[in-house]
PDB file of C-alpha atoms in Angstrom:
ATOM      1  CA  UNK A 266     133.666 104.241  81.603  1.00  0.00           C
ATOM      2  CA  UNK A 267     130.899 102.992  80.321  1.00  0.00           C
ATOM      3  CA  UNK A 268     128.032 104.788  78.009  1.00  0.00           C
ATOM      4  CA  UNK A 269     124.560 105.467  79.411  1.00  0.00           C
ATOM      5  CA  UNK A 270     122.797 102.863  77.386  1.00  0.00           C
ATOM      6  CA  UNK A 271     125.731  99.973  78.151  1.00  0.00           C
ATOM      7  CA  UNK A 272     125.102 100.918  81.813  1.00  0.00           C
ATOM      8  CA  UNK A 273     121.202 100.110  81.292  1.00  0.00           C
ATOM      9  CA  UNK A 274     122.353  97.010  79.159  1.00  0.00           C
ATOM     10  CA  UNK A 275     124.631  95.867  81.640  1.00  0.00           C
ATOM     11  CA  UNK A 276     122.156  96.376  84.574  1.00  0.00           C
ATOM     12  CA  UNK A 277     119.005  94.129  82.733  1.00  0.00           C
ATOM     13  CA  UNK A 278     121.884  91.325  82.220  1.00  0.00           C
ATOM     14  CA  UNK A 279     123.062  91.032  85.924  1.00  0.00           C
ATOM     15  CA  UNK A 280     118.740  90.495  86.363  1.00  0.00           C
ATOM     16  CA  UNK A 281     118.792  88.024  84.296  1.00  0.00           C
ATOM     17  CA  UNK A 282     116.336  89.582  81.390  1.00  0.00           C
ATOM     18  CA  UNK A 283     116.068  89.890  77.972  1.00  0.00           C
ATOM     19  CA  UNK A 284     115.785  93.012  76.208  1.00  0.00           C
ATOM     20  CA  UNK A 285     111.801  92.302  76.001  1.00  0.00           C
ATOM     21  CA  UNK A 286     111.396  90.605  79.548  1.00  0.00           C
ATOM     22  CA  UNK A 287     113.184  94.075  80.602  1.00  0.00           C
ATOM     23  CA  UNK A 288     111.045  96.275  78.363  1.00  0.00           C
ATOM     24  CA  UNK A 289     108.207  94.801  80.387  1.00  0.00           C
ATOM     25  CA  UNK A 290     109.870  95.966  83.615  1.00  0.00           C
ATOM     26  CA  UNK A 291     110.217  99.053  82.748  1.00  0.00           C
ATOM     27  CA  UNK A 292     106.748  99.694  81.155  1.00  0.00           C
ATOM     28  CA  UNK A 293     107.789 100.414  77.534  1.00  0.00           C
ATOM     29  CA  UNK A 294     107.996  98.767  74.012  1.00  0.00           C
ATOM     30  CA  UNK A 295     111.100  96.216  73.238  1.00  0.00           C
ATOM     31  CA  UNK A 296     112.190  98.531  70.463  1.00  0.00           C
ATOM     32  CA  UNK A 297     112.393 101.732  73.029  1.00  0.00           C
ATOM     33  CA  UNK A 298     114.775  99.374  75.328  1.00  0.00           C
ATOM     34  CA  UNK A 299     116.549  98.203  72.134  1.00  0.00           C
ATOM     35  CA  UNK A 300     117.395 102.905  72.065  1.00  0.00           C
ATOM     36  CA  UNK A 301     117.952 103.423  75.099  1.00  0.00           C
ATOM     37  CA  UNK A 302     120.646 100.302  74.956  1.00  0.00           C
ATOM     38  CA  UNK A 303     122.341 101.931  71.816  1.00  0.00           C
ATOM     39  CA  UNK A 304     122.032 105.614  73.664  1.00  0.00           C
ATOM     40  CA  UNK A 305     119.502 106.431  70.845  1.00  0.00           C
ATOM     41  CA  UNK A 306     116.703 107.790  73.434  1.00  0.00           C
ATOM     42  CA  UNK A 307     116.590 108.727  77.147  1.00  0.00           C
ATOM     43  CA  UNK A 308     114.550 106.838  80.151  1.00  0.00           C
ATOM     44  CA  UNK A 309     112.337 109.351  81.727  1.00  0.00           C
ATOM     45  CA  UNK A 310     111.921 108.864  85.534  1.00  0.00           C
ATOM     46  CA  UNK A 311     108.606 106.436  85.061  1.00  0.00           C
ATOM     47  CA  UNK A 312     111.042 103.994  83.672  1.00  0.00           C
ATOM     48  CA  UNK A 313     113.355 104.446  86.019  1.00  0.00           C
ATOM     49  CA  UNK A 314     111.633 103.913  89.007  1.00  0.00           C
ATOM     50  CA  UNK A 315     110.256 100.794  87.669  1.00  0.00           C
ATOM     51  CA  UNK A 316     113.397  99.169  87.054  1.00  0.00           C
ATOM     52  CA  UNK A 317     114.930 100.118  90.182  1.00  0.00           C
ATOM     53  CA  UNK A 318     111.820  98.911  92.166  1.00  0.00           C
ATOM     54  CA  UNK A 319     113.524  95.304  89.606  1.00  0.00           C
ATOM     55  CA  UNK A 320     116.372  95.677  91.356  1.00  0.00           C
ATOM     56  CA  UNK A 321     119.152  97.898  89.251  1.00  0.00           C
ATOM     57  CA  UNK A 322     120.916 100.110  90.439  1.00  0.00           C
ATOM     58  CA  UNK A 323     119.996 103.609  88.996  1.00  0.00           C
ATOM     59  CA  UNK A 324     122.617 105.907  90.353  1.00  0.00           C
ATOM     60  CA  UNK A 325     125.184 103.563  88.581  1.00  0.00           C
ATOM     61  CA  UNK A 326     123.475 104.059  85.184  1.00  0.00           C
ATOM     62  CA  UNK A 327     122.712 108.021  85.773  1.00  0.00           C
ATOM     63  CA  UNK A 328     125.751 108.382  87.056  1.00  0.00           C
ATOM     64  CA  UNK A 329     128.661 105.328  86.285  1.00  0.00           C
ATOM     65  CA  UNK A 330     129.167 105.026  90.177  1.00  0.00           C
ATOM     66  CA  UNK A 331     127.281 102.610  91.928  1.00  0.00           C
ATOM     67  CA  UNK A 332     125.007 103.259  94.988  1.00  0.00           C
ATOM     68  CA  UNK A 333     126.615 102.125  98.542  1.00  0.00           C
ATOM     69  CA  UNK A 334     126.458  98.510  99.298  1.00  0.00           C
ATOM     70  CA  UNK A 335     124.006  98.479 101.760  1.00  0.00           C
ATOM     71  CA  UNK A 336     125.161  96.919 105.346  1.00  0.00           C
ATOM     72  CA  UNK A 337     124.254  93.286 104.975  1.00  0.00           C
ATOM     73  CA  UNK A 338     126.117  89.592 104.839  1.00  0.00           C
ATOM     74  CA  UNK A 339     127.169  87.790 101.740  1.00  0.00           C
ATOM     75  CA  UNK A 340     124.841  85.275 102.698  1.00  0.00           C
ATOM     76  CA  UNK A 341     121.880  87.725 102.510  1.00  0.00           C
ATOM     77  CA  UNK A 342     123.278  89.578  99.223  1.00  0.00           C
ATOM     78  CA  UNK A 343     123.018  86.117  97.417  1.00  0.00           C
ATOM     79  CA  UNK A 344     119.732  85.881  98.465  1.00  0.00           C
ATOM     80  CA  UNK A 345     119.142  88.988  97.027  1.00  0.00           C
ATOM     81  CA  UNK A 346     120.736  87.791  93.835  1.00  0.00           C
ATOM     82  CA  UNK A 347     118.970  84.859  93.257  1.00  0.00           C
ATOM     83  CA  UNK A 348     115.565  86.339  94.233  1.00  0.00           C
ATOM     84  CA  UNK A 349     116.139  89.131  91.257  1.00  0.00           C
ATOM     85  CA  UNK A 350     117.158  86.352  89.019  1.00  0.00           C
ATOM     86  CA  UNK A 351     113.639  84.793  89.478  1.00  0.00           C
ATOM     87  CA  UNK A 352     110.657  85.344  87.287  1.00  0.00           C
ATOM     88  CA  UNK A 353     107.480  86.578  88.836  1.00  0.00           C
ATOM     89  CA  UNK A 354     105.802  83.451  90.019  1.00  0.00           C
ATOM     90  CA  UNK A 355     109.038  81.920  91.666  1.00  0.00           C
ATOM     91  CA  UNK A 356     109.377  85.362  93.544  1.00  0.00           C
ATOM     92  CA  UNK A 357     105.816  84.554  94.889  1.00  0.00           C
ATOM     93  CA  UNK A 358     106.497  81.306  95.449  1.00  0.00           C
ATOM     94  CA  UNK A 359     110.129  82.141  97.555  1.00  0.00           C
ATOM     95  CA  UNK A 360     107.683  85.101  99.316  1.00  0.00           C
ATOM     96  CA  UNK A 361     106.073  82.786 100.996  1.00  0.00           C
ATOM     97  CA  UNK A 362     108.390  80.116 102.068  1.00  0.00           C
ATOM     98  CA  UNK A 363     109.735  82.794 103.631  1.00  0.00           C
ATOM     99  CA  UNK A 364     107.335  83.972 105.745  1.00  0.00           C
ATOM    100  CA  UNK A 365     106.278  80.824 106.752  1.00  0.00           C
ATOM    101  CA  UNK A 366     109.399  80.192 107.544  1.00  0.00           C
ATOM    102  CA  UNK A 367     110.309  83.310 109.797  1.00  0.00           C
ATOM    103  CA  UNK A 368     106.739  82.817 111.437  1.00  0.00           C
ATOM    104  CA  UNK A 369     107.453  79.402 112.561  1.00  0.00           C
ATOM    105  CA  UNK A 370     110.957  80.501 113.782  1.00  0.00           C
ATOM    106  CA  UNK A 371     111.753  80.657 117.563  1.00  0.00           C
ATOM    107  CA  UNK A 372     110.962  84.536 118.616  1.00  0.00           C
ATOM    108  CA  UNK A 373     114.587  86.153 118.635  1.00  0.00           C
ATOM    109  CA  UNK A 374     113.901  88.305 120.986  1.00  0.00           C
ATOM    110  CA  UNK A 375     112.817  85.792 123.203  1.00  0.00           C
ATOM    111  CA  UNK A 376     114.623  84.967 126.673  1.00  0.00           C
ATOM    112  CA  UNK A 377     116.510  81.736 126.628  1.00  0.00           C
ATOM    113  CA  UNK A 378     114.966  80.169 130.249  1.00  0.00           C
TER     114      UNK A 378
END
């Protein structure tokens, strides 16, 4: 099994980030994410609700066992993926494609006549 800090390491690479892109996340100094990779220092709970609000999976680092796959289609997982993989303004960007998209989309609820 893997250590605490590989967990966190492997976690910020399946996002995408460097170590300083992921110190950002997580609201702390590159150097402090550099420890807590090496298992040199301990996240407190601030930085780990930030980086699970990123996208990683925090019971797999606390723990080593990931969190249940939640009940959705491979389809919609690799949207999930690629939308984590995107920096900040792309996310923006993809937000609203998307709702303009599911506003101009037939009413599913809708009785076919």
């Amino acid at each position: 099994m893997l250590s605490f800090g590989e967990r966190i390491k492997e976690e910020r690479k399946k996002l995408g980030l460097t170590q300083v892109q992921f110190a950002s996340v997580g609201g702390v100094q590159p150097t402090t994410q550099v420890n807590y990779e090496k298992g040199l220092r301990t996240p407190d709970a601030a930085y780990l609700e930030k980086i699970a609000m990123a996208g990683c999976d925090v019971l797999y680092i606390l723990t080593g066992n990931r969190s249940p796959a939640a009940d959705i289609s491979s389809d919609e997982q690799k949207l999930i993926e690629n939308y984590r993989a995107m920096n900040e303004e792309s996310r923006l960007n993809m937000q609203a494609v998307g709702s303009a998209f599911a506003q101009s989309a037939p009413d599913k609820h809708a009785k076919n006549g």
